[in-house]
Amino acid sequence: MTQAGYIAIVGRPNVGKSTLINHILGQKIAITSRKPQTTRHALMGIFTEEDKQIVFIDTPGIHSDGKKAINRHMNRAAWQSMDYVDAVVQVSEVGQWTDDDQRVADGVAKLSMPKIHVLNKIDKIHDKSVLFAELEQRNALTDWHAIVPVSATHSRNTDELLKVLYQLLPEQAWIFPEDQITTAGMRFMASETIREKLFRYLHQEIPYELGVIIEKYEEKKGVVHIDATIMVERDSQKGIVIGKGGKTLKAVGQAAREDLERMLEQKVMLRNFVKVKENWRDNNAIINSMGLGSGTEEEK
Ligand code: GDP
Ligand code: MG
């Protein structure tokens, strides 16, 4: 039986989340590098080794400044949307424990799934007693399943972290089938990029009611062909997305294409279609085809 699960990675900016995930994933799959505010979940990457698969998830709202009302709201939504993950990993760094770290830890403590704390950047410490003091402080925060000291940049103890994560993966079929692994991350990145541009060009006129499905993602002769369907809930919204004489949709498509070309370092042919589909957010098949898998916030 295979093991597979979602693992959320949380932590304030700069503690080394991306570095750690990059290190674990190696060159196995590309990951999303840009995290628009509009994203509730960003796939950081899919790690598959032998019979085990980990889908690393980032929940951007969690890292934002809790002082602003809009961020507080996003924060709440972000934490609520975490309940489908199999484990949550908080990353922090040695020698620094800020209010933002504490805020993340407070949120993590309220979650019911297994929690792991990763104390990163241990290469910076030479005095063992300092390390022990830090570990003790993290230990007191909540009932961690494990606390794992690592150095992401120096590849220290990251194998141990994987071992711990493996213990927490449920026995089940893979979330992303083998033949999809290579494009799943790319598809997700493409849909998020288009979503980001839509939000920018629509000036939040119809937030949260847009969905982007990647219908086709194909590489032919060095060119990536992407067909995307933008889903809206009402006819009036379709008009807004398309804009006068197709102006808005064109601008969105061009900006998204430019970003994708930069990220993929390849030429991209992007076609966008707009469809009205009432209550698309309640439709599991659509949610799954967006690469979000089962049990996302929209589904509940
Ligand atoms: P994120 O904002 O949490 O994703 O953090 P990043 O992965 O972007 O890392 C922030 C900074 O910390 C970068 O300059 C990294 O090179 C550095 N960094 C990450 N991991 C380590 C580590 O294990 N040791 C040291 N010394 N620096 C690290
Ligand atoms: Mg990062």
Short mmCIF file of C-alpha atoms and ligand atoms in Angstrom, two decimals:
data_model
loop_
_atom_site.label_atom_id
_atom_site.label_comp_id
_atom_site.label_asym_id
_atom_site.label_seq_id
_atom_site.Cartn_x
_atom_site.Cartn_y
_atom_site.Cartn_z
CA MET A 1 0.00 0.00 0.00
CA THR A 2 1.26 3.45 -0.83
CA GLN A 3 1.33 6.34 1.60
CA ALA A 4 0.35 9.85 0.62
CA GLY A 5 -0.59 13.08 2.31
CA TYR A 6 -0.71 16.83 2.44
CA ILE A 7 1.83 18.59 4.63
CA ALA A 8 1.45 22.31 5.28
CA ILE A 9 4.59 24.36 5.80
CA VAL A 10 4.13 27.50 7.85
CA GLY A 11 6.42 30.10 9.34
CA ARG A 12 7.16 33.79 9.12
CA PRO A 13 9.08 35.07 6.11
CA ASN A 14 12.80 34.39 5.93
CA VAL A 15 13.01 31.37 8.22
CA GLY A 16 13.95 29.18 5.26
CA LYS A 17 10.72 27.49 4.15
CA SER A 18 11.46 27.73 0.44
CA THR A 19 15.06 26.68 0.88
CA LEU A 20 14.00 23.65 2.87
CA ILE A 21 11.34 22.56 0.39
CA ASN A 22 13.69 23.11 -2.51
CA HIS A 23 16.27 20.98 -0.82
CA ILE A 24 13.83 18.16 -0.17
CA LEU A 25 12.42 18.25 -3.66
CA GLY A 26 15.78 18.57 -5.32
CA GLN A 27 15.23 18.71 -9.02
CA LYS A 28 12.25 16.39 -8.91
CA ILE A 29 9.63 18.98 -9.67
CA ALA A 30 9.51 22.67 -10.16
CA ILE A 31 7.72 24.65 -7.52
CA THR A 32 5.73 27.83 -7.40
CA SER A 33 7.93 30.76 -6.63
CA ARG A 34 5.38 33.53 -6.55
CA LYS A 35 2.63 33.70 -4.01
CA PRO A 36 -0.07 36.20 -4.85
CA GLN A 37 -2.16 37.37 -1.92
CA THR A 38 -5.22 35.97 -3.61
CA THR A 39 -3.99 32.43 -3.22
CA ARG A 40 -5.40 30.47 -0.39
CA HIS A 41 -3.30 27.42 -1.10
CA ALA A 42 -0.16 27.28 -3.08
CA LEU A 43 1.35 24.02 -4.00
CA MET A 44 4.98 24.12 -3.03
CA GLY A 45 5.79 20.83 -4.60
CA ILE A 46 5.15 17.14 -4.80
CA PHE A 47 7.71 14.78 -3.44
CA THR A 48 7.50 11.15 -4.45
CA GLU A 49 9.92 8.49 -3.34
CA GLU A 50 9.33 4.77 -3.75
CA ASP A 51 5.88 4.18 -2.26
CA LYS A 52 5.48 7.53 -0.54
CA GLN A 53 4.14 10.84 -1.73
CA ILE A 54 4.11 14.18 0.07
CA VAL A 55 2.24 17.17 -1.28
CA PHE A 56 3.73 20.26 0.33
CA ILE A 57 1.27 23.09 0.73
CA ASP A 58 1.85 26.70 1.55
CA THR A 59 -0.94 28.78 3.04
CA PRO A 60 0.12 32.35 2.32
CA GLY A 61 -2.43 34.19 4.48
CA ILE A 62 -0.87 32.67 7.55
CA HIS A 63 2.35 34.56 7.15
CA SER A 64 0.84 38.00 6.79
CA ASP A 65 0.84 40.87 9.20
CA GLY A 66 -1.94 40.35 11.73
CA LYS A 67 -2.33 44.04 12.47
CA LYS A 68 -4.32 44.92 9.37
CA ALA A 69 -7.99 43.97 9.28
CA ILE A 70 -7.80 42.52 5.79
CA ASN A 71 -4.88 40.35 6.82
CA ARG A 72 -6.64 39.25 9.98
CA HIS A 73 -9.56 38.18 7.84
CA MET A 74 -7.31 36.34 5.41
CA ASN A 75 -5.47 34.82 8.33
CA ARG A 76 -8.63 33.38 9.77
CA ALA A 77 -9.70 31.95 6.42
CA ALA A 78 -6.23 30.54 5.88
CA TRP A 79 -6.15 28.74 9.22
CA GLN A 80 -9.64 27.38 8.69
CA SER A 81 -8.68 26.07 5.31
CA MET A 82 -5.93 23.94 6.81
CA ASP A 83 -8.07 21.23 8.26
CA TYR A 84 -7.53 18.78 5.45
CA VAL A 85 -3.77 18.58 5.84
CA ASP A 86 -2.28 15.49 7.45
CA ALA A 87 0.38 17.36 9.35
CA VAL A 88 1.64 20.87 9.76
CA VAL A 89 5.26 21.90 9.96
CA GLN A 90 6.27 25.18 11.52
CA VAL A 91 9.70 26.36 10.48
CA SER A 92 11.64 28.79 12.63
CA GLU A 93 15.28 29.82 12.70
CA VAL A 94 17.85 29.68 15.46
CA GLY A 95 18.69 32.83 17.32
CA GLN A 96 15.46 34.60 16.43
CA TRP A 97 12.00 34.31 17.87
CA THR A 98 9.80 37.23 16.84
CA ASP A 99 6.18 38.22 17.42
CA ASP A 100 5.42 36.82 13.96
CA ASP A 101 6.88 33.44 14.94
CA GLN A 102 4.75 33.51 18.07
CA ARG A 103 1.63 34.34 16.06
CA VAL A 104 2.24 31.39 13.78
CA ALA A 105 2.92 29.11 16.76
CA ASP A 106 -0.31 30.24 18.44
CA GLY A 107 -2.24 29.34 15.29
CA VAL A 108 -0.50 26.00 14.99
CA ALA A 109 -1.23 25.15 18.62
CA LYS A 110 -4.95 25.35 17.93
CA LEU A 111 -4.81 22.77 15.15
CA SER A 112 -5.69 19.20 15.87
CA MET A 113 -3.49 17.36 13.37
CA PRO A 114 0.10 16.32 14.21
CA LYS A 115 2.49 19.24 14.41
CA ILE A 116 6.18 19.28 13.78
CA HIS A 117 8.61 22.03 14.54
CA VAL A 118 11.65 22.49 12.36
CA LEU A 119 14.41 24.57 13.88
CA ASN A 120 16.34 25.71 10.83
CA LYS A 121 19.78 27.28 10.26
CA ILE A 122 21.57 25.22 12.91
CA ASP A 123 24.75 25.71 10.88
CA LYS A 124 24.87 29.15 12.51
CA ILE A 125 25.28 27.70 15.99
CA HIS A 126 28.53 26.36 17.33
CA ASP A 127 27.67 26.19 20.98
CA LYS A 128 25.52 23.13 21.78
CA SER A 129 24.06 24.69 24.91
CA VAL A 130 22.59 27.47 22.77
CA LEU A 131 20.93 24.86 20.56
CA PHE A 132 19.48 23.05 23.59
CA ALA A 133 18.08 26.29 24.97
CA GLU A 134 16.39 27.02 21.66
CA LEU A 135 14.96 23.51 21.41
CA GLU A 136 13.60 23.82 24.93
CA GLN A 137 11.89 27.10 24.12
CA ARG A 138 10.24 25.62 20.99
CA ASN A 139 9.28 22.51 22.92
CA ALA A 140 7.28 24.55 25.43
CA LEU A 141 5.08 26.07 22.71
CA THR A 142 2.74 23.14 22.14
CA ASP A 143 2.65 19.34 22.02
CA TRP A 144 4.81 18.71 18.97
CA HIS A 145 4.95 15.26 17.42
CA ALA A 146 8.63 16.03 16.89
CA ILE A 147 11.10 18.88 16.90
CA VAL A 148 13.71 18.52 14.22
CA PRO A 149 16.79 20.75 14.10
CA VAL A 150 18.07 21.11 10.53
CA SER A 151 20.18 23.20 8.25
CA ALA A 152 18.46 23.52 4.90
CA THR A 153 21.45 25.08 3.19
CA HIS A 154 23.95 22.57 4.59
CA SER A 155 21.67 19.53 4.17
CA ARG A 156 21.95 18.69 7.82
CA ASN A 157 19.35 16.36 9.31
CA THR A 158 16.82 16.90 6.53
CA ASP A 159 16.61 13.12 6.03
CA GLU A 160 15.49 12.86 9.62
CA LEU A 161 12.69 15.30 8.87
CA LEU A 162 11.54 13.14 5.97
CA LYS A 163 11.51 10.08 8.21
CA VAL A 164 9.29 11.89 10.67
CA LEU A 165 6.94 13.04 7.90
CA TYR A 166 6.69 9.50 6.55
CA GLN A 167 5.35 8.37 9.93
CA LEU A 168 2.43 10.73 9.50
CA LEU A 169 1.33 9.93 5.95
CA PRO A 170 -1.90 7.96 5.76
CA GLU A 171 -1.97 4.73 3.81
CA GLN A 172 -3.79 5.61 0.65
CA ALA A 173 -3.41 5.93 -3.08
CA TRP A 174 -1.24 8.69 -4.43
CA ILE A 175 -2.84 12.11 -4.60
CA PHE A 176 -1.13 12.87 -7.89
CA PRO A 177 -0.76 9.87 -10.21
CA GLU A 178 2.74 9.23 -11.42
CA ASP A 179 2.16 10.47 -14.94
CA GLN A 180 0.71 13.72 -13.66
CA ILE A 181 3.46 14.57 -11.22
CA THR A 182 5.59 16.43 -13.67
CA THR A 183 2.85 18.72 -14.91
CA ALA A 184 0.68 19.03 -11.79
CA GLY A 185 2.89 21.72 -10.31
CA MET A 186 3.06 23.52 -13.63
CA ARG A 187 -0.66 23.41 -14.15
CA PHE A 188 -1.22 24.78 -10.71
CA MET A 189 1.31 27.53 -11.29
CA ALA A 190 -0.36 28.45 -14.56
CA SER A 191 -3.82 28.68 -13.01
CA GLU A 192 -2.55 30.72 -10.07
CA THR A 193 -0.73 33.11 -12.38
CA ILE A 194 -3.87 33.71 -14.41
CA ARG A 195 -5.87 34.16 -11.22
CA GLU A 196 -3.39 36.69 -9.95
CA LYS A 197 -3.64 38.72 -13.14
CA LEU A 198 -7.43 38.59 -13.07
CA PHE A 199 -7.44 40.03 -9.59
CA ARG A 200 -5.03 42.72 -10.60
CA TYR A 201 -6.90 43.80 -13.72
CA LEU A 202 -10.37 43.50 -12.26
CA HIS A 203 -9.45 45.57 -9.23
CA GLN A 204 -11.17 43.06 -6.95
CA GLU A 205 -14.50 43.65 -8.65
CA ILE A 206 -15.44 40.01 -8.39
CA PRO A 207 -13.11 38.47 -5.84
CA TYR A 208 -13.31 34.81 -4.91
CA GLU A 209 -15.88 34.00 -7.54
CA LEU A 210 -13.36 33.20 -10.20
CA GLY A 211 -11.89 29.84 -10.91
CA VAL A 212 -9.27 28.94 -13.44
CA ILE A 213 -9.04 25.47 -14.91
CA ILE A 214 -6.14 24.40 -17.03
CA GLU A 215 -7.76 22.31 -19.76
CA LYS A 216 -4.58 21.62 -21.63
CA TYR A 217 -0.91 21.76 -20.76
CA GLU A 218 1.27 20.43 -23.52
CA GLU A 219 4.82 20.90 -24.57
CA LYS A 220 5.43 20.73 -28.28
CA LYS A 221 8.69 21.63 -30.00
CA GLY A 222 9.87 23.75 -27.09
CA VAL A 223 6.61 25.68 -26.83
CA VAL A 224 4.22 25.22 -23.92
CA HIS A 225 0.60 25.28 -25.06
CA ILE A 226 -1.83 26.16 -22.31
CA ASP A 227 -5.61 26.34 -22.62
CA ALA A 228 -7.32 27.85 -19.61
CA THR A 229 -10.97 28.27 -18.77
CA ILE A 230 -11.89 31.11 -16.48
CA MET A 231 -15.04 30.27 -14.60
CA VAL A 232 -17.43 32.87 -13.32
CA GLU A 233 -20.77 32.47 -11.61
CA ARG A 234 -22.88 35.02 -13.47
CA ASP A 235 -23.29 36.44 -16.96
CA SER A 236 -22.53 39.95 -15.73
CA GLN A 237 -19.19 38.73 -14.44
CA LYS A 238 -18.34 37.26 -17.81
CA GLY A 239 -18.68 40.73 -19.33
CA ILE A 240 -16.39 42.23 -16.72
CA VAL A 241 -13.71 39.61 -17.27
CA ILE A 242 -13.76 40.03 -21.04
CA GLY A 243 -13.95 43.83 -20.92
CA LYS A 244 -14.79 46.28 -23.68
CA GLY A 245 -13.84 44.73 -26.99
CA GLY A 246 -12.04 41.96 -25.14
CA LYS A 247 -9.58 44.44 -23.66
CA THR A 248 -9.41 43.08 -20.13
CA LEU A 249 -9.06 39.44 -21.06
CA LYS A 250 -6.35 40.32 -23.52
CA ALA A 251 -4.38 42.26 -20.93
CA VAL A 252 -4.77 39.43 -18.42
CA GLY A 253 -3.65 36.85 -20.96
CA GLN A 254 -0.64 38.84 -22.01
CA ALA A 255 0.53 39.55 -18.47
CA ALA A 256 0.03 35.92 -17.45
CA ARG A 257 1.86 34.66 -20.51
CA GLU A 258 4.82 36.94 -19.86
CA ASP A 259 5.06 35.76 -16.26
CA LEU A 260 4.79 32.11 -17.23
CA GLU A 261 7.45 32.48 -19.90
CA ARG A 262 9.76 33.98 -17.33
CA MET A 263 9.06 31.21 -14.81
CA LEU A 264 9.22 28.34 -17.28
CA GLU A 265 12.01 29.88 -19.35
CA GLN A 266 10.11 28.71 -22.38
CA LYS A 267 7.85 30.19 -24.99
CA VAL A 268 4.20 29.96 -23.98
CA MET A 269 1.04 29.97 -26.09
CA LEU A 270 -1.80 30.79 -23.77
CA ARG A 271 -5.47 30.70 -24.71
CA ASN A 272 -8.11 31.84 -22.24
CA PHE A 273 -11.81 31.07 -22.40
CA VAL A 274 -14.52 32.43 -20.14
CA LYS A 275 -17.44 30.26 -19.05
CA VAL A 276 -20.40 30.92 -16.82
CA LYS A 277 -20.92 28.05 -14.48
CA GLU A 278 -23.15 28.60 -11.51
CA ASN A 279 -21.92 27.22 -8.23
CA TRP A 280 -18.73 25.95 -9.76
CA ARG A 281 -17.19 26.16 -6.35
CA ASP A 282 -19.40 23.33 -5.13
CA ASN A 283 -18.33 21.07 -7.93
CA ASN A 284 -15.78 18.49 -6.83
CA ALA A 285 -14.74 17.54 -10.32
CA ILE A 286 -13.86 21.13 -11.07
CA ILE A 287 -11.98 21.58 -7.84
CA ASN A 288 -10.01 18.42 -8.52
CA SER A 289 -9.12 19.49 -12.00
CA MET A 290 -7.75 22.71 -10.55
CA GLY A 291 -5.13 20.56 -8.90
CA LEU A 292 -6.40 21.17 -5.41
CA GLY A 293 -7.23 17.54 -4.79
CA SER A 294 -9.89 16.46 -2.35
CA GLY A 295 -10.91 18.25 0.79
CA THR A 296 -10.14 21.84 -0.02
CA GLU A 297 -11.85 24.73 1.62
CA GLU A 298 -14.18 25.27 -1.31
CA GLU A 299 -15.54 21.81 -0.99
CA LYS A 300 -16.82 22.12 2.57
P1 GDP B 1 11.21 31.72 3.47
O1 GDP B 1 10.80 33.16 3.39
O2 GDP B 1 10.79 31.14 4.79
O3 GDP B 1 10.78 30.91 2.31
O4 GDP B 1 12.82 31.73 3.51
P2 GDP B 1 13.86 31.43 2.35
O5 GDP B 1 13.91 29.99 2.04
O6 GDP B 1 13.62 32.37 1.25
O7 GDP B 1 15.25 31.77 3.11
C1 GDP B 1 15.52 33.04 3.67
C2 GDP B 1 17.02 33.22 3.81
O8 GDP B 1 17.56 32.31 4.78
C3 GDP B 1 17.79 32.96 2.53
O9 GDP B 1 18.79 33.92 2.42
C4 GDP B 1 18.38 31.58 2.73
O10 GDP B 1 19.57 31.37 2.01
C5 GDP B 1 18.63 31.55 4.21
N1 GDP B 1 18.63 30.19 4.77
C6 GDP B 1 17.69 29.25 4.57
N2 GDP B 1 18.03 28.10 5.21
C7 GDP B 1 19.22 28.33 5.81
C8 GDP B 1 20.09 27.52 6.63
O11 GDP B 1 19.86 26.35 6.91
N3 GDP B 1 21.23 28.13 7.09
C9 GDP B 1 21.53 29.42 6.80
N4 GDP B 1 22.66 29.90 7.30
N5 GDP B 1 20.74 30.19 6.03
C10 GDP B 1 19.60 29.67 5.54
MG MG B 2 9.58 31.49 0.70
#
